[in-house]
PDB file of C-alpha atoms in Angstrom:
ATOM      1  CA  UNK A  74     -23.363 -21.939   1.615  1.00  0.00           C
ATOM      2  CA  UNK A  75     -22.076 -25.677   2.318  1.00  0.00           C
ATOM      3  CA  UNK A  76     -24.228 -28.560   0.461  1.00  0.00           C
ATOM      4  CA  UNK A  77     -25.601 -31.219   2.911  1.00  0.00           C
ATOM      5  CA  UNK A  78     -21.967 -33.434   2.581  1.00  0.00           C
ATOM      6  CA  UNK A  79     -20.225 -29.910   4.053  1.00  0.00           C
ATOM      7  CA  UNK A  80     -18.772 -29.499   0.525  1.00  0.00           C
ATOM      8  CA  UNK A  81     -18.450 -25.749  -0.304  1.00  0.00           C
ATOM      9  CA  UNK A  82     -21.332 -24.759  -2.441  1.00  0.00           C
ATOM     10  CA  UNK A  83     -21.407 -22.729  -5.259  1.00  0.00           C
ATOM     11  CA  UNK A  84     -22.581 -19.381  -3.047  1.00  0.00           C
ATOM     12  CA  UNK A  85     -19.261 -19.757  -0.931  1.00  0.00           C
ATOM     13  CA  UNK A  86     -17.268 -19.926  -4.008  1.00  0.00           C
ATOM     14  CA  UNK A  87     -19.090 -17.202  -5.937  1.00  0.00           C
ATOM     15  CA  UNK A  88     -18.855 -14.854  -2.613  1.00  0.00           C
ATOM     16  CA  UNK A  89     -14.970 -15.468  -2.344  1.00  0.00           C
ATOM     17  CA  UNK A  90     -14.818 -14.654  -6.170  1.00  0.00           C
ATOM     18  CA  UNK A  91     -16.555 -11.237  -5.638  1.00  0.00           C
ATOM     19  CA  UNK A  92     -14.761 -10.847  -2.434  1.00  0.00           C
ATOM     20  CA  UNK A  93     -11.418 -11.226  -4.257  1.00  0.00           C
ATOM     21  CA  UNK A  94     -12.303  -9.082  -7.506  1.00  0.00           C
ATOM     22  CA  UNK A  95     -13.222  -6.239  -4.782  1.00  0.00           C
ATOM     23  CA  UNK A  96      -9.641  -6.635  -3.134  1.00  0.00           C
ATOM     24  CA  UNK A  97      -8.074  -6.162  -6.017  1.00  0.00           C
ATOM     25  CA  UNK A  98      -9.649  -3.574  -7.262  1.00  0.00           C
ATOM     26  CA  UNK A  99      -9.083  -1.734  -3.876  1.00  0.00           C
ATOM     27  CA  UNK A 100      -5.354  -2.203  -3.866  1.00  0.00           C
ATOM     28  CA  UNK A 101      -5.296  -0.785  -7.345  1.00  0.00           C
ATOM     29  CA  UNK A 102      -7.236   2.256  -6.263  1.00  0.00           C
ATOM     30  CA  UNK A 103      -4.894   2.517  -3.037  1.00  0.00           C
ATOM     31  CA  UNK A 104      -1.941   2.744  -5.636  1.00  0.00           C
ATOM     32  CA  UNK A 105      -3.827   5.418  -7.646  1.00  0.00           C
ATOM     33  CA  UNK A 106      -4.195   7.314  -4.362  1.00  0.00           C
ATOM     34  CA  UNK A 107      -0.569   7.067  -3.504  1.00  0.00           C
ATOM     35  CA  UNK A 108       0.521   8.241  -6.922  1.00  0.00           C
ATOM     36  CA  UNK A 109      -1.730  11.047  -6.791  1.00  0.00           C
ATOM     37  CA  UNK A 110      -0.088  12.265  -3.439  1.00  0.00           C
ATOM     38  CA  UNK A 111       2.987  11.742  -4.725  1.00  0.00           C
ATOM     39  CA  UNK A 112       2.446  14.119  -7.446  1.00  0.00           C
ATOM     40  CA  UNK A 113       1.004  16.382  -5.055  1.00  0.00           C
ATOM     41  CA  UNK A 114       3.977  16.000  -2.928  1.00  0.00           C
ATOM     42  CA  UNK A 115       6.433  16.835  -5.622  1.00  0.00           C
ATOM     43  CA  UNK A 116       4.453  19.811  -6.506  1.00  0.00           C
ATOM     44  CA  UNK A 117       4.383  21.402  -3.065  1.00  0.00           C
ATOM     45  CA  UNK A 118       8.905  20.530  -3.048  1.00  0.00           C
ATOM     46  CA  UNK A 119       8.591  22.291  -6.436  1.00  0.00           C
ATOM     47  CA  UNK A 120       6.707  25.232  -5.197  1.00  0.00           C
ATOM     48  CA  UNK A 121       9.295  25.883  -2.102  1.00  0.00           C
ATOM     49  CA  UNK A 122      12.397  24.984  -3.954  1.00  0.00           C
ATOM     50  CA  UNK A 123      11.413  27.811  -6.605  1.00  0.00           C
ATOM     51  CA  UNK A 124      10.485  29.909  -4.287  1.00  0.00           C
ATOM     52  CA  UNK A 125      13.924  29.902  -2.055  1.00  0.00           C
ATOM     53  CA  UNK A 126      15.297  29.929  -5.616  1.00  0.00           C
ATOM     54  CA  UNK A 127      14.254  33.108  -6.373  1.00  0.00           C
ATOM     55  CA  UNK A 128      14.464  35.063  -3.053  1.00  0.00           C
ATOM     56  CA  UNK A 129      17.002  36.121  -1.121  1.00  0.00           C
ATOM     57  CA  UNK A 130      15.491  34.395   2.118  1.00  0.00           C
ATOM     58  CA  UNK A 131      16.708  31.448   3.369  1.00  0.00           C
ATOM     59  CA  UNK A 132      15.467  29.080   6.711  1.00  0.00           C
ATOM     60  CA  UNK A 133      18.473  30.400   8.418  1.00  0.00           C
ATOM     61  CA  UNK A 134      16.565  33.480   8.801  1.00  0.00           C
ATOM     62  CA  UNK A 135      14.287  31.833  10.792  1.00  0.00           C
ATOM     63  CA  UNK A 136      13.565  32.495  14.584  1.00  0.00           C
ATOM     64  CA  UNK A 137      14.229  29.854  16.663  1.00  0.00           C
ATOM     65  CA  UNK A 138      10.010  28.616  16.966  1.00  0.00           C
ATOM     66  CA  UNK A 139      10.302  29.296  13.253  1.00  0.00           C
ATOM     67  CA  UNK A 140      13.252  27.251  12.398  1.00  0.00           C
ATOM     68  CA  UNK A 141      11.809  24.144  15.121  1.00  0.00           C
ATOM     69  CA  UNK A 142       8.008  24.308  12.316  1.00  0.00           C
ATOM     70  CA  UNK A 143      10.240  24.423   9.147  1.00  0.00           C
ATOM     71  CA  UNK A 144      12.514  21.660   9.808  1.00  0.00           C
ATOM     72  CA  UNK A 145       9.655  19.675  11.715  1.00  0.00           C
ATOM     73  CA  UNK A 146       7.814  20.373   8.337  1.00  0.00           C
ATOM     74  CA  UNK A 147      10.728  19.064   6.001  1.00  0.00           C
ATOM     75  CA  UNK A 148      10.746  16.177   8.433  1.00  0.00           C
ATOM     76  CA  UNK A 149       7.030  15.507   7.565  1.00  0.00           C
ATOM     77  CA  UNK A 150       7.353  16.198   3.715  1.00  0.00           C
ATOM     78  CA  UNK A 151       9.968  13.283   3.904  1.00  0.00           C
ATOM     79  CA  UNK A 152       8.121  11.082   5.826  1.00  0.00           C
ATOM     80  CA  UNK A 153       5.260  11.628   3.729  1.00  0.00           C
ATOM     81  CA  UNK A 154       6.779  11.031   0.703  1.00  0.00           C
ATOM     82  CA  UNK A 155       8.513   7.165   2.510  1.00  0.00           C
ATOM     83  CA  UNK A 156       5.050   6.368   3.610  1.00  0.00           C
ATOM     84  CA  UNK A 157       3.684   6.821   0.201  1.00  0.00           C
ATOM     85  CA  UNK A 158       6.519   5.213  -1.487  1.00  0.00           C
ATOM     86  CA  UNK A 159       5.804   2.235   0.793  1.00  0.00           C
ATOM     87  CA  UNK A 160       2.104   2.017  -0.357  1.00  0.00           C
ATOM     88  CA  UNK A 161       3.333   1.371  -4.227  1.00  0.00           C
ATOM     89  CA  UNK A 162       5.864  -1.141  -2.804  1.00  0.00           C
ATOM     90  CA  UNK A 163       5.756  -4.950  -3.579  1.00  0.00           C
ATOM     91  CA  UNK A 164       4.472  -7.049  -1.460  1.00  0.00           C
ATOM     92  CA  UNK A 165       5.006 -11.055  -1.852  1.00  0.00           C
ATOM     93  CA  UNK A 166       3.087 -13.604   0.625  1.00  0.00           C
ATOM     94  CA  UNK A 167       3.310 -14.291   3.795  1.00  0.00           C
ATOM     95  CA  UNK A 168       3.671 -17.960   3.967  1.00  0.00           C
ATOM     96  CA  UNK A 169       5.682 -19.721   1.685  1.00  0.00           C
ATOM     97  CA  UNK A 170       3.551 -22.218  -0.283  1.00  0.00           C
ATOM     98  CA  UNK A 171       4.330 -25.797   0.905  1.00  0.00           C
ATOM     99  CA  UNK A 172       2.830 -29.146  -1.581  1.00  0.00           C
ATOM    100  CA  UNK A 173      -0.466 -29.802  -0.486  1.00  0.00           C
ATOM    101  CA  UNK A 174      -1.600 -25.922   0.198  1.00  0.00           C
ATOM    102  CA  UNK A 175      -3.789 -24.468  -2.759  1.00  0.00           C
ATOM    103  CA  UNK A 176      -2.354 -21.951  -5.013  1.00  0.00           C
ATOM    104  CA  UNK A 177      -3.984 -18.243  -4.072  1.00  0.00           C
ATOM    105  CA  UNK A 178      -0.626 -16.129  -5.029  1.00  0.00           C
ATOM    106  CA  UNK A 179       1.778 -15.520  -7.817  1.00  0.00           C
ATOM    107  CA  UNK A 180       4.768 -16.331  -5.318  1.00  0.00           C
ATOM    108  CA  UNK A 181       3.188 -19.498  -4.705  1.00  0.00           C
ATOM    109  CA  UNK A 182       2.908 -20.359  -8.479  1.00  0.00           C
ATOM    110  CA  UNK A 183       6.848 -19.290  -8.489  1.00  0.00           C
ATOM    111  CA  UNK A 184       7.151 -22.141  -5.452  1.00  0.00           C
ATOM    112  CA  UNK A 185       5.238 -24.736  -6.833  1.00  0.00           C
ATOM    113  CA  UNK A 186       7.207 -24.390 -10.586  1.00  0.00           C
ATOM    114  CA  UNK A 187      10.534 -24.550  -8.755  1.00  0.00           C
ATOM    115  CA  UNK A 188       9.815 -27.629  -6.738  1.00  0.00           C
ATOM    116  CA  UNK A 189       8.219 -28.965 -10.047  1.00  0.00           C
ATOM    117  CA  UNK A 190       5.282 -29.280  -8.420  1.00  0.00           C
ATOM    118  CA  UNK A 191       2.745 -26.876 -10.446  1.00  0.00           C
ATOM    119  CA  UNK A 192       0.598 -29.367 -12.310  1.00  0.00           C
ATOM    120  CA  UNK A 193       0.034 -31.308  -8.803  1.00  0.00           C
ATOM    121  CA  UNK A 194      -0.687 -28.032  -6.975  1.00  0.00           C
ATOM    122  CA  UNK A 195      -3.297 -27.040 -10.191  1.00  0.00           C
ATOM    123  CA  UNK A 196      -4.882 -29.760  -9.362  1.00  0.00           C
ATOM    124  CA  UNK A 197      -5.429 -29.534  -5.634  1.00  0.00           C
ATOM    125  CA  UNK A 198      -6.382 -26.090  -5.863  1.00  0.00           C
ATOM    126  CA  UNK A 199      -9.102 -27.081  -8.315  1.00  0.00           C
ATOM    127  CA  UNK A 200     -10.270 -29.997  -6.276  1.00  0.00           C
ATOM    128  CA  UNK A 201     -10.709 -27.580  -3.251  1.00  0.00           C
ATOM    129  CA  UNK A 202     -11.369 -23.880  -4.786  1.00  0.00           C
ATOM    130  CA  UNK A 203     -12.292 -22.672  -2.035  1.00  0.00           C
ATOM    131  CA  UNK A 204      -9.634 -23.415  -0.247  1.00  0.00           C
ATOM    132  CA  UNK A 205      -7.395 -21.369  -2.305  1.00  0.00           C
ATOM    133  CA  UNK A 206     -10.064 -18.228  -2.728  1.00  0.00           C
ATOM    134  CA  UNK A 207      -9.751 -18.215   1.141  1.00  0.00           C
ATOM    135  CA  UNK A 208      -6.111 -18.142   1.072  1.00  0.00           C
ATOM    136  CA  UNK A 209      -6.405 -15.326  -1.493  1.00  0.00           C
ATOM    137  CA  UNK A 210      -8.588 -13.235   0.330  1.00  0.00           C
ATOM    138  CA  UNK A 211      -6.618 -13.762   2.997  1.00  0.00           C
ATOM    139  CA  UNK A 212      -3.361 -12.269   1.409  1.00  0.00           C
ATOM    140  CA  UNK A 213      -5.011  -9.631  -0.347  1.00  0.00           C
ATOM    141  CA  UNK A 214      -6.737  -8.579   2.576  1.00  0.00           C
ATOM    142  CA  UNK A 215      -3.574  -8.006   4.276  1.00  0.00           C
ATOM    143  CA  UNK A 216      -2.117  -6.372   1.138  1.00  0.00           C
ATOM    144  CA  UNK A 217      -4.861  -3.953   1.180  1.00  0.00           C
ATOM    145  CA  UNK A 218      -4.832  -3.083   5.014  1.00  0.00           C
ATOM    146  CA  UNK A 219      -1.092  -2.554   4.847  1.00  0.00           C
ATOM    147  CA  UNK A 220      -1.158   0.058   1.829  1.00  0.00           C
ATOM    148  CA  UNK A 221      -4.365   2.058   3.630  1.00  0.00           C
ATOM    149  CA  UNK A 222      -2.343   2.280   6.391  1.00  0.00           C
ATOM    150  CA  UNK A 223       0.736   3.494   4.392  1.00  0.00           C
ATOM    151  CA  UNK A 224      -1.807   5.869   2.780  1.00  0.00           C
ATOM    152  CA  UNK A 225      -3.335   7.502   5.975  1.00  0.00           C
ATOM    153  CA  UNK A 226       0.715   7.896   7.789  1.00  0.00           C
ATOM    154  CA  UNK A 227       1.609   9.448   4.234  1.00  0.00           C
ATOM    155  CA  UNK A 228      -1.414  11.713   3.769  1.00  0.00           C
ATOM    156  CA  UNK A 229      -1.425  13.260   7.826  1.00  0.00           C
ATOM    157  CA  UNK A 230       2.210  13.544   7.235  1.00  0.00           C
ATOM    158  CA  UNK A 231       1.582  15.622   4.020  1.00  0.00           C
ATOM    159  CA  UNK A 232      -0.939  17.402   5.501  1.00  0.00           C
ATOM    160  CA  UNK A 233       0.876  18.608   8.958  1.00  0.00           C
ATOM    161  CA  UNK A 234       4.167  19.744   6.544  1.00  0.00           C
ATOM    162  CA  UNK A 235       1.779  21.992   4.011  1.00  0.00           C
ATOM    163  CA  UNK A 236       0.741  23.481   7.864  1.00  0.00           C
ATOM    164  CA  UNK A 237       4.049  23.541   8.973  1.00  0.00           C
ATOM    165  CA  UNK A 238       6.133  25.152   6.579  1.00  0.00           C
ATOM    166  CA  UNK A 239       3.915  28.043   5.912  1.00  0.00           C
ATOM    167  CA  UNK A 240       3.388  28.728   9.570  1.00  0.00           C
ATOM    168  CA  UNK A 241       7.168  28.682  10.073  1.00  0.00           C
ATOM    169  CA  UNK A 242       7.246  31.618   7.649  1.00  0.00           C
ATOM    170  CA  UNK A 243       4.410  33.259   9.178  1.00  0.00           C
ATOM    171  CA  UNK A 244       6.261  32.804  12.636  1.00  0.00           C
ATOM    172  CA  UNK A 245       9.642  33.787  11.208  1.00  0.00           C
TER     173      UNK A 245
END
């Protein structure tokens, strides 16, 4: 809510707040999700590489339709494991911080300090809080969708190889 002057009020500021903590906390779970299917992922290459370890078989042996759905399968175990690598990776801003913008990430703290500029910035993003929560939100926000996204390419591709390289030995 605005007061009568348009000022943010304190409901705008304690909604961006919440907003924010919620963000955060959904990054961090998106990171716990990756680095479960990561673990899953090395599993399931732990699995097949002791199994061709221990057998005389080998993908060679493959018919041609069963060669295409164990390579194609590899393929997706790789991609899987890039996409989920890319969810855990860091990811700075998207504008650069320029005097006179709030303060909403740690790469704009980094800006402000090396223009010596911090204690001026501090105190523009406390005259206008909101202004900076919105920036915030606005970053994490992207954060987030990027890593879901990362999550979802990593998780189908995970998926379709635990199909695909079973099925190619099925197929033979």
């Amino acid at each position: 809510m605005t007061s009568g002057d348009g000022a943010p009020g304190p409901t705008d500021v304690e909604a961006a707040e919440r907003l924010l903590g919620d963000l955060r906390a959904e990054i961090a779970r998106a990171d716990g999700k990756a680095a479960v299917l990561v673990a899953a992922l090395g599993m399931t290459a732990g699995i097949i590489t002791g199994l061709l370890a221990n057998s005389a078989w080998a993908p060679g042996d493959l018919s041609a339709v069963g060669s295409l759905a164990w390579w194609t399968g590899i393929l997706a175990l790789a991609l899987a494991l890039f996409a989920l690598l890319m969810t855990v990776l860091p990811r700075y801003g998207g504008t650069a911080w320029a005097p006179g913008r709030p303060l909403a990430y740690f790469s704009d703290i980094q800006r402000a300090a090396r223009l010596g500029r911090l204690a001026t910035a501090l105190d523009d993003t406390a005259r206008a809080p909101v202004s900076g929560l919105l920036a915030a939100l606005t970053e994490t926000s992207r954060i987030a969708t990027v890593k879901h996204q990362w999550i979802r390419t990593g998780l189908i591709a995970f998926c379709c190889g635990a199909v695909l390289l079973p099925g190619a030995v099925l197929a033979g």
